Amino acid sequence: MKHQQVLDKLAARGHVQALDEELARWVNWRMSTPPPTHEELTRQVTGPVLTRWRCLLDCDDARPATKNVVWVALATVLHKYGFQDADVTARAIRAVDELNRDVVLSDAFERQSEDIKRFLSAAPSPLTRKPSVPRSLTFLRAGDVLSIEVSGRFHAAYVWKVTDLNEAPVIEFYEGTFSQPPTMAELAGRGAARPAAQARFRVTGLTYLPDPAHQVRAVAAAHADGPRGGEPVPGQGLYEVTDVMTLQRRMADLFGPVAV
């Protein structure tokens, strides 16, 4: 059995494509600065990925079937890139059974379920070279107002512009955090999280809206005004260049760690 055979049977092209693009980009970057051990590399790869995709997997407004498909896709794509997380694998194996119980996927999926479970349980082969990186692309537009969730805490961001050839958005965070996605009424007149463009980021991998991971949600579109007080000043950069995985750590720097 091959990874693509499993992924094709999930009938979830959007989620699979997003996961695969994100893992390829993130694994490529992490392998550019090799950690001491493969176990450490596994931790560095899986931690941020799980933080991002748990916005979907732990939410109340996604269908159980969608969550089960994503659990299987997540375990499969991690396995494809040479990684395995015991909890993710166990949850994916349970998801296979639940998908069959609820008759969600095809007869072919049901017939090969035991093969799929054995395949995902087997130790993957670590990559010997960095994976190729997909072209950076975004469907966000200037004037979009976003809610970005990390571990149950919501943050508001404004898209100031999109870089050449629709490669990546430049966003700026509003000050404050929220217990649910904020409204425009709550953001009216609100300042930037930090002055002098220190809350502005060019984010590679912030691609889709709606976001398949459920982490990024639209609050408004074509909004004229962003957060106040964050304009660049002489001697400061215009924004920090980052990616959708590292952005989660930068958000902790801006707003403090999330209480768990």
Short mmCIF file of N, CA, C and O in Angstrom, two decimals, residues 162-255:
data_model
loop_
_atom_site.label_atom_id
_atom_site.label_comp_id
_atom_site.label_asym_id
_atom_site.label_seq_id
_atom_site.Cartn_x
_atom_site.Cartn_y
_atom_site.Cartn_z
N VAL A 162 -1.38 42.10 -0.21
CA VAL A 162 -0.92 40.79 -0.66
C VAL A 162 0.29 41.02 -1.55
O VAL A 162 0.26 41.89 -2.43
N THR A 163 1.36 40.28 -1.33
CA THR A 163 2.59 40.50 -2.07
C THR A 163 2.42 40.05 -3.52
O THR A 163 1.46 39.39 -3.89
N ASP A 164 3.41 40.40 -4.33
CA ASP A 164 3.34 40.18 -5.78
C ASP A 164 2.95 38.76 -6.13
O ASP A 164 3.36 37.80 -5.48
N LEU A 165 2.14 38.63 -7.17
CA LEU A 165 1.70 37.34 -7.71
C LEU A 165 0.90 36.52 -6.69
O LEU A 165 0.89 35.30 -6.72
N ASN A 166 0.22 37.24 -5.78
CA ASN A 166 -0.65 36.59 -4.79
C ASN A 166 0.10 35.54 -3.97
O ASN A 166 -0.42 34.46 -3.67
N GLU A 167 1.33 35.87 -3.58
CA GLU A 167 2.15 34.89 -2.88
C GLU A 167 1.80 34.77 -1.40
O GLU A 167 1.72 33.66 -0.87
N ALA A 168 1.63 35.89 -0.72
CA ALA A 168 1.41 35.82 0.73
C ALA A 168 0.79 37.13 1.21
O ALA A 168 1.07 38.20 0.67
N PRO A 169 -0.05 37.06 2.24
CA PRO A 169 -0.63 38.27 2.81
C PRO A 169 0.30 38.90 3.85
O PRO A 169 1.06 38.20 4.53
N VAL A 170 0.23 40.21 3.96
CA VAL A 170 0.87 40.93 5.05
C VAL A 170 -0.24 41.32 6.04
O VAL A 170 -1.13 42.09 5.70
N ILE A 171 -0.17 40.74 7.24
CA ILE A 171 -1.23 40.95 8.23
C ILE A 171 -0.68 41.72 9.42
O ILE A 171 0.52 41.75 9.67
N GLU A 172 -1.59 42.36 10.14
CA GLU A 172 -1.24 43.02 11.39
C GLU A 172 -2.27 42.64 12.44
O GLU A 172 -3.48 42.65 12.17
N PHE A 173 -1.81 42.32 13.64
CA PHE A 173 -2.71 41.93 14.71
C PHE A 173 -3.24 43.14 15.46
O PHE A 173 -2.51 44.10 15.74
N TYR A 174 -4.52 43.07 15.77
CA TYR A 174 -5.12 44.02 16.69
C TYR A 174 -4.70 43.68 18.12
O TYR A 174 -4.38 42.53 18.43
N GLU A 175 -4.75 44.67 19.00
CA GLU A 175 -4.45 44.40 20.40
C GLU A 175 -5.58 43.58 21.03
O GLU A 175 -6.74 43.62 20.59
N GLY A 176 -5.23 42.83 22.05
CA GLY A 176 -6.22 42.06 22.79
C GLY A 176 -6.47 40.68 22.22
O GLY A 176 -6.15 40.39 21.07
N THR A 177 -7.06 39.83 23.06
CA THR A 177 -7.46 38.49 22.65
C THR A 177 -8.91 38.28 23.03
O THR A 177 -9.50 39.05 23.81
N PHE A 178 -9.50 37.20 22.49
CA PHE A 178 -10.93 36.99 22.62
C PHE A 178 -11.22 35.52 22.93
O PHE A 178 -10.45 34.63 22.57
N SER A 179 -12.34 35.28 23.58
CA SER A 179 -12.74 33.91 23.90
C SER A 179 -13.54 33.26 22.78
O SER A 179 -13.83 32.07 22.82
N GLN A 180 -13.89 34.04 21.77
CA GLN A 180 -14.57 33.55 20.58
C GLN A 180 -14.20 34.48 19.42
O GLN A 180 -13.62 35.56 19.66
N PRO A 181 -14.48 34.10 18.18
CA PRO A 181 -14.11 34.98 17.07
C PRO A 181 -14.69 36.38 17.27
O PRO A 181 -15.88 36.53 17.57
N PRO A 182 -13.86 37.42 17.16
CA PRO A 182 -14.34 38.78 17.42
C PRO A 182 -15.27 39.29 16.33
O PRO A 182 -15.28 38.78 15.20
N THR A 183 -16.03 40.30 16.66
CA THR A 183 -16.91 40.97 15.71
C THR A 183 -16.28 42.30 15.31
O THR A 183 -15.38 42.82 15.99
N MET A 184 -16.75 42.88 14.22
CA MET A 184 -16.24 44.18 13.81
C MET A 184 -16.57 45.26 14.83
O MET A 184 -15.81 46.21 15.00
N ALA A 185 -17.69 45.11 15.54
CA ALA A 185 -18.01 46.07 16.59
C ALA A 185 -16.94 46.06 17.68
O ALA A 185 -16.57 47.12 18.23
N GLU A 186 -16.41 44.89 18.00
CA GLU A 186 -15.37 44.79 19.02
C GLU A 186 -14.04 45.34 18.52
O GLU A 186 -13.19 45.75 19.32
N LEU A 187 -13.84 45.36 17.20
CA LEU A 187 -12.56 45.80 16.65
C LEU A 187 -12.55 47.28 16.26
O LEU A 187 -11.48 47.83 15.98
N ALA A 188 -13.69 47.92 16.25
CA ALA A 188 -13.78 49.32 15.82
C ALA A 188 -12.88 50.21 16.68
O ALA A 188 -12.99 50.22 17.90
N GLY A 189 -11.97 50.93 16.02
CA GLY A 189 -11.08 51.86 16.72
C GLY A 189 -9.98 51.21 17.53
O GLY A 189 -9.23 51.91 18.21
N ARG A 190 -9.84 49.90 17.43
CA ARG A 190 -8.85 49.18 18.24
C ARG A 190 -7.45 49.38 17.67
O ARG A 190 -7.24 49.43 16.46
N GLY A 191 -6.46 49.50 18.55
CA GLY A 191 -5.09 49.71 18.13
C GLY A 191 -4.39 48.43 17.74
O GLY A 191 -4.90 47.32 17.92
N ALA A 192 -3.17 48.58 17.19
CA ALA A 192 -2.34 47.44 16.85
C ALA A 192 -1.78 46.80 18.11
O ALA A 192 -1.63 47.45 19.15
N ALA A 193 -1.45 45.52 18.01
CA ALA A 193 -0.94 44.79 19.17
C ALA A 193 0.38 45.38 19.65
O ALA A 193 0.68 45.35 20.85
N ARG A 194 1.18 45.92 18.73
CA ARG A 194 2.41 46.60 19.09
C ARG A 194 2.65 47.73 18.10
O ARG A 194 2.19 47.66 16.95
N PRO A 195 3.37 48.78 18.49
CA PRO A 195 3.62 49.90 17.58
C PRO A 195 4.73 49.58 16.59
O PRO A 195 5.40 48.53 16.67
N ALA A 196 4.91 50.50 15.64
CA ALA A 196 6.05 50.48 14.70
C ALA A 196 6.16 49.17 13.93
O ALA A 196 7.24 48.62 13.76
N ALA A 197 5.03 48.65 13.44
CA ALA A 197 4.96 47.48 12.58
C ALA A 197 5.47 46.21 13.25
O ALA A 197 5.75 45.22 12.57
N GLN A 198 5.56 46.19 14.58
CA GLN A 198 6.06 45.01 15.27
C GLN A 198 5.00 43.92 15.42
O GLN A 198 5.27 42.86 15.98
N ALA A 199 3.78 44.19 14.94
CA ALA A 199 2.74 43.16 14.92
C ALA A 199 2.33 42.83 13.49
O ALA A 199 1.26 42.29 13.26
N ARG A 200 3.23 43.16 12.54
CA ARG A 200 2.95 42.88 11.13
C ARG A 200 3.81 41.72 10.64
O ARG A 200 5.01 41.65 10.93
N PHE A 201 3.20 40.83 9.85
CA PHE A 201 3.87 39.63 9.39
C PHE A 201 3.47 39.33 7.94
O PHE A 201 2.30 39.42 7.60
N ARG A 202 4.46 38.96 7.15
CA ARG A 202 4.20 38.37 5.83
C ARG A 202 4.18 36.86 6.03
O ARG A 202 5.20 36.27 6.39
N VAL A 203 3.03 36.23 5.80
CA VAL A 203 2.83 34.85 6.24
C VAL A 203 2.72 33.90 5.05
O VAL A 203 1.69 33.85 4.37
N THR A 204 3.77 33.13 4.80
CA THR A 204 3.71 32.06 3.81
C THR A 204 2.84 30.93 4.34
O THR A 204 2.92 30.56 5.51
N GLY A 205 2.00 30.37 3.48
CA GLY A 205 1.15 29.26 3.87
C GLY A 205 -0.20 29.67 4.42
O GLY A 205 -1.04 28.81 4.71
N LEU A 206 -0.45 30.97 4.55
CA LEU A 206 -1.79 31.44 4.92
C LEU A 206 -2.57 31.55 3.62
O LEU A 206 -2.70 32.61 3.03
N THR A 207 -3.07 30.42 3.17
CA THR A 207 -3.49 30.26 1.78
C THR A 207 -4.99 30.36 1.60
O THR A 207 -5.48 31.17 0.81
N TYR A 208 -5.73 29.51 2.30
CA TYR A 208 -7.14 29.30 1.97
C TYR A 208 -8.07 30.04 2.93
O TYR A 208 -7.80 30.19 4.12
N LEU A 209 -9.18 30.46 2.40
CA LEU A 209 -10.27 31.03 3.18
C LEU A 209 -11.57 30.69 2.46
O LEU A 209 -11.80 31.19 1.36
N PRO A 210 -12.39 29.78 3.02
CA PRO A 210 -12.31 29.17 4.34
C PRO A 210 -11.05 28.31 4.51
O PRO A 210 -10.58 27.70 3.56
N ASP A 211 -10.56 28.29 5.73
CA ASP A 211 -9.35 27.55 6.07
C ASP A 211 -9.71 26.11 6.39
O ASP A 211 -10.50 25.86 7.30
N PRO A 212 -9.13 25.12 5.69
CA PRO A 212 -9.46 23.73 5.98
C PRO A 212 -9.17 23.32 7.42
O PRO A 212 -9.84 22.44 7.96
N ALA A 213 -8.19 23.96 8.06
CA ALA A 213 -7.86 23.63 9.44
C ALA A 213 -8.76 24.34 10.44
O ALA A 213 -8.65 24.08 11.64
N HIS A 214 -9.62 25.23 9.97
CA HIS A 214 -10.58 25.92 10.84
C HIS A 214 -9.89 26.90 11.79
O HIS A 214 -10.51 27.41 12.71
N GLN A 215 -8.60 27.15 11.56
CA GLN A 215 -7.87 28.06 12.44
C GLN A 215 -8.12 29.51 12.09
O GLN A 215 -8.18 30.38 12.97
N VAL A 216 -8.25 29.80 10.80
CA VAL A 216 -8.43 31.17 10.31
C VAL A 216 -9.86 31.32 9.80
O VAL A 216 -10.31 30.53 8.97
N ARG A 217 -10.55 32.32 10.31
CA ARG A 217 -11.94 32.55 9.91
C ARG A 217 -12.10 34.00 9.44
O ARG A 217 -11.42 34.90 9.92
N ALA A 218 -13.00 34.19 8.51
CA ALA A 218 -13.27 35.54 8.00
C ALA A 218 -14.18 36.29 8.97
O ALA A 218 -15.20 35.76 9.41
N VAL A 219 -13.79 37.51 9.30
CA VAL A 219 -14.63 38.40 10.10
C VAL A 219 -15.30 39.44 9.20
O VAL A 219 -16.47 39.75 9.35
N ALA A 220 -14.54 39.97 8.23
CA ALA A 220 -15.07 40.95 7.29
C ALA A 220 -14.18 40.95 6.05
O ALA A 220 -13.06 40.45 6.06
N ALA A 221 -14.70 41.53 4.98
CA ALA A 221 -13.94 41.66 3.73
C ALA A 221 -14.02 43.10 3.24
O ALA A 221 -14.99 43.82 3.54
N ALA A 222 -13.01 43.50 2.48
CA ALA A 222 -12.96 44.84 1.90
C ALA A 222 -13.18 45.93 2.94
O ALA A 222 -13.86 46.92 2.69
N HIS A 223 -12.58 45.74 4.11
CA HIS A 223 -12.72 46.74 5.18
C HIS A 223 -11.64 47.80 5.00
O HIS A 223 -10.47 47.49 4.76
N ALA A 224 -12.00 49.06 5.13
CA ALA A 224 -11.08 50.15 4.78
C ALA A 224 -10.01 50.39 5.83
O ALA A 224 -8.90 50.82 5.49
N ASP A 225 -10.30 50.16 7.09
CA ASP A 225 -9.40 50.57 8.17
C ASP A 225 -8.86 49.37 8.93
O ASP A 225 -9.62 48.47 9.33
N GLY A 226 -7.54 49.39 9.16
CA GLY A 226 -6.91 48.36 9.98
C GLY A 226 -6.66 48.86 11.38
O GLY A 226 -7.12 49.94 11.77
N PRO A 227 -5.93 48.12 12.19
CA PRO A 227 -5.61 48.55 13.55
C PRO A 227 -4.78 49.83 13.54
O PRO A 227 -3.99 50.07 12.63
N ARG A 228 -4.95 50.64 14.55
CA ARG A 228 -4.32 51.95 14.60
C ARG A 228 -2.99 51.90 15.35
O ARG A 228 -2.83 51.14 16.29
N GLY A 229 -2.07 52.76 14.92
CA GLY A 229 -0.84 52.95 15.67
C GLY A 229 0.28 51.99 15.34
O GLY A 229 1.30 52.00 16.02
N GLY A 230 0.13 51.19 14.29
CA GLY A 230 1.17 50.22 13.97
C GLY A 230 2.00 50.59 12.76
O GLY A 230 2.73 49.74 12.23
N GLU A 231 1.92 51.83 12.31
CA GLU A 231 2.62 52.22 11.09
C GLU A 231 4.13 52.11 11.27
O GLU A 231 4.68 52.43 12.34
N PRO A 232 4.84 51.67 10.23
CA PRO A 232 6.30 51.60 10.31
C PRO A 232 6.91 52.98 10.53
O PRO A 232 6.36 54.00 10.10
N VAL A 233 8.04 52.99 11.20
CA VAL A 233 8.77 54.24 11.43
C VAL A 233 10.19 54.06 10.90
O VAL A 233 10.67 52.93 10.72
N PRO A 234 10.88 55.17 10.60
CA PRO A 234 12.25 55.07 10.10
C PRO A 234 13.13 54.24 11.04
O PRO A 234 13.07 54.37 12.26
N GLY A 235 13.93 53.35 10.43
CA GLY A 235 14.81 52.50 11.20
C GLY A 235 14.18 51.18 11.61
O GLY A 235 14.87 50.31 12.15
N GLN A 236 12.88 51.00 11.35
CA GLN A 236 12.20 49.74 11.65
C GLN A 236 11.82 49.05 10.34
O GLN A 236 11.58 49.70 9.33
N GLY A 237 11.74 47.74 10.35
CA GLY A 237 11.31 47.02 9.17
C GLY A 237 9.82 47.19 8.93
O GLY A 237 9.07 47.61 9.81
N LEU A 238 9.40 46.85 7.70
CA LEU A 238 7.98 46.98 7.35
C LEU A 238 7.15 45.85 7.95
O LEU A 238 5.99 46.04 8.31
N TYR A 239 7.74 44.66 8.03
CA TYR A 239 7.06 43.51 8.60
C TYR A 239 8.06 42.38 8.77
O TYR A 239 9.16 42.41 8.22
N GLU A 240 7.67 41.37 9.55
CA GLU A 240 8.50 40.18 9.73
C GLU A 240 8.02 39.10 8.77
O GLU A 240 6.82 38.89 8.61
N VAL A 241 8.97 38.40 8.14
CA VAL A 241 8.64 37.31 7.24
C VAL A 241 8.57 36.01 8.05
O VAL A 241 9.51 35.66 8.77
N THR A 242 7.45 35.30 7.94
CA THR A 242 7.27 34.06 8.68
C THR A 242 6.38 33.11 7.90
O THR A 242 6.09 33.35 6.73
N ASP A 243 5.97 32.02 8.52
CA ASP A 243 5.09 31.04 7.89
C ASP A 243 3.97 30.71 8.86
O ASP A 243 4.01 31.07 10.03
N VAL A 244 2.96 29.98 8.35
CA VAL A 244 1.75 29.76 9.14
C VAL A 244 2.02 28.94 10.39
O VAL A 244 1.31 29.10 11.40
N MET A 245 3.03 28.08 10.40
CA MET A 245 3.36 27.30 11.60
C MET A 245 4.11 28.15 12.62
O MET A 245 3.77 28.18 13.80
N THR A 246 5.15 28.84 12.18
CA THR A 246 5.94 29.68 13.09
C THR A 246 5.11 30.83 13.62
O THR A 246 5.35 31.33 14.73
N LEU A 247 4.11 31.28 12.85
CA LEU A 247 3.25 32.38 13.30
C LEU A 247 2.62 32.08 14.65
O LEU A 247 2.44 32.99 15.47
N GLN A 248 2.32 30.82 14.92
CA GLN A 248 1.70 30.47 16.20
C GLN A 248 2.63 30.82 17.37
O GLN A 248 2.17 31.31 18.41
N ARG A 249 3.92 30.57 17.20
CA ARG A 249 4.88 30.94 18.24
C ARG A 249 5.04 32.45 18.34
O ARG A 249 5.16 33.00 19.45
N ARG A 250 5.00 33.13 17.22
CA ARG A 250 5.11 34.60 17.25
C ARG A 250 3.89 35.22 17.92
O ARG A 250 3.98 36.26 18.57
N MET A 251 2.74 34.58 17.76
CA MET A 251 1.54 35.07 18.44
C MET A 251 1.69 34.93 19.96
O MET A 251 1.23 35.79 20.73
N ALA A 252 2.32 33.86 20.42
CA ALA A 252 2.59 33.71 21.85
C ALA A 252 3.54 34.80 22.33
O ALA A 252 3.41 35.31 23.46
N ASP A 253 4.49 35.19 21.48
CA ASP A 253 5.39 36.29 21.85
C ASP A 253 4.62 37.60 21.99
O ASP A 253 4.92 38.42 22.86
N LEU A 254 3.64 37.80 21.11
CA LEU A 254 2.87 39.04 21.14
C LEU A 254 1.88 39.10 22.31
O LEU A 254 1.76 40.13 22.98
N PHE A 255 1.19 37.98 22.53
CA PHE A 255 0.05 38.01 23.45
C PHE A 255 0.27 37.20 24.72
O PHE A 255 -0.61 37.20 25.59
#
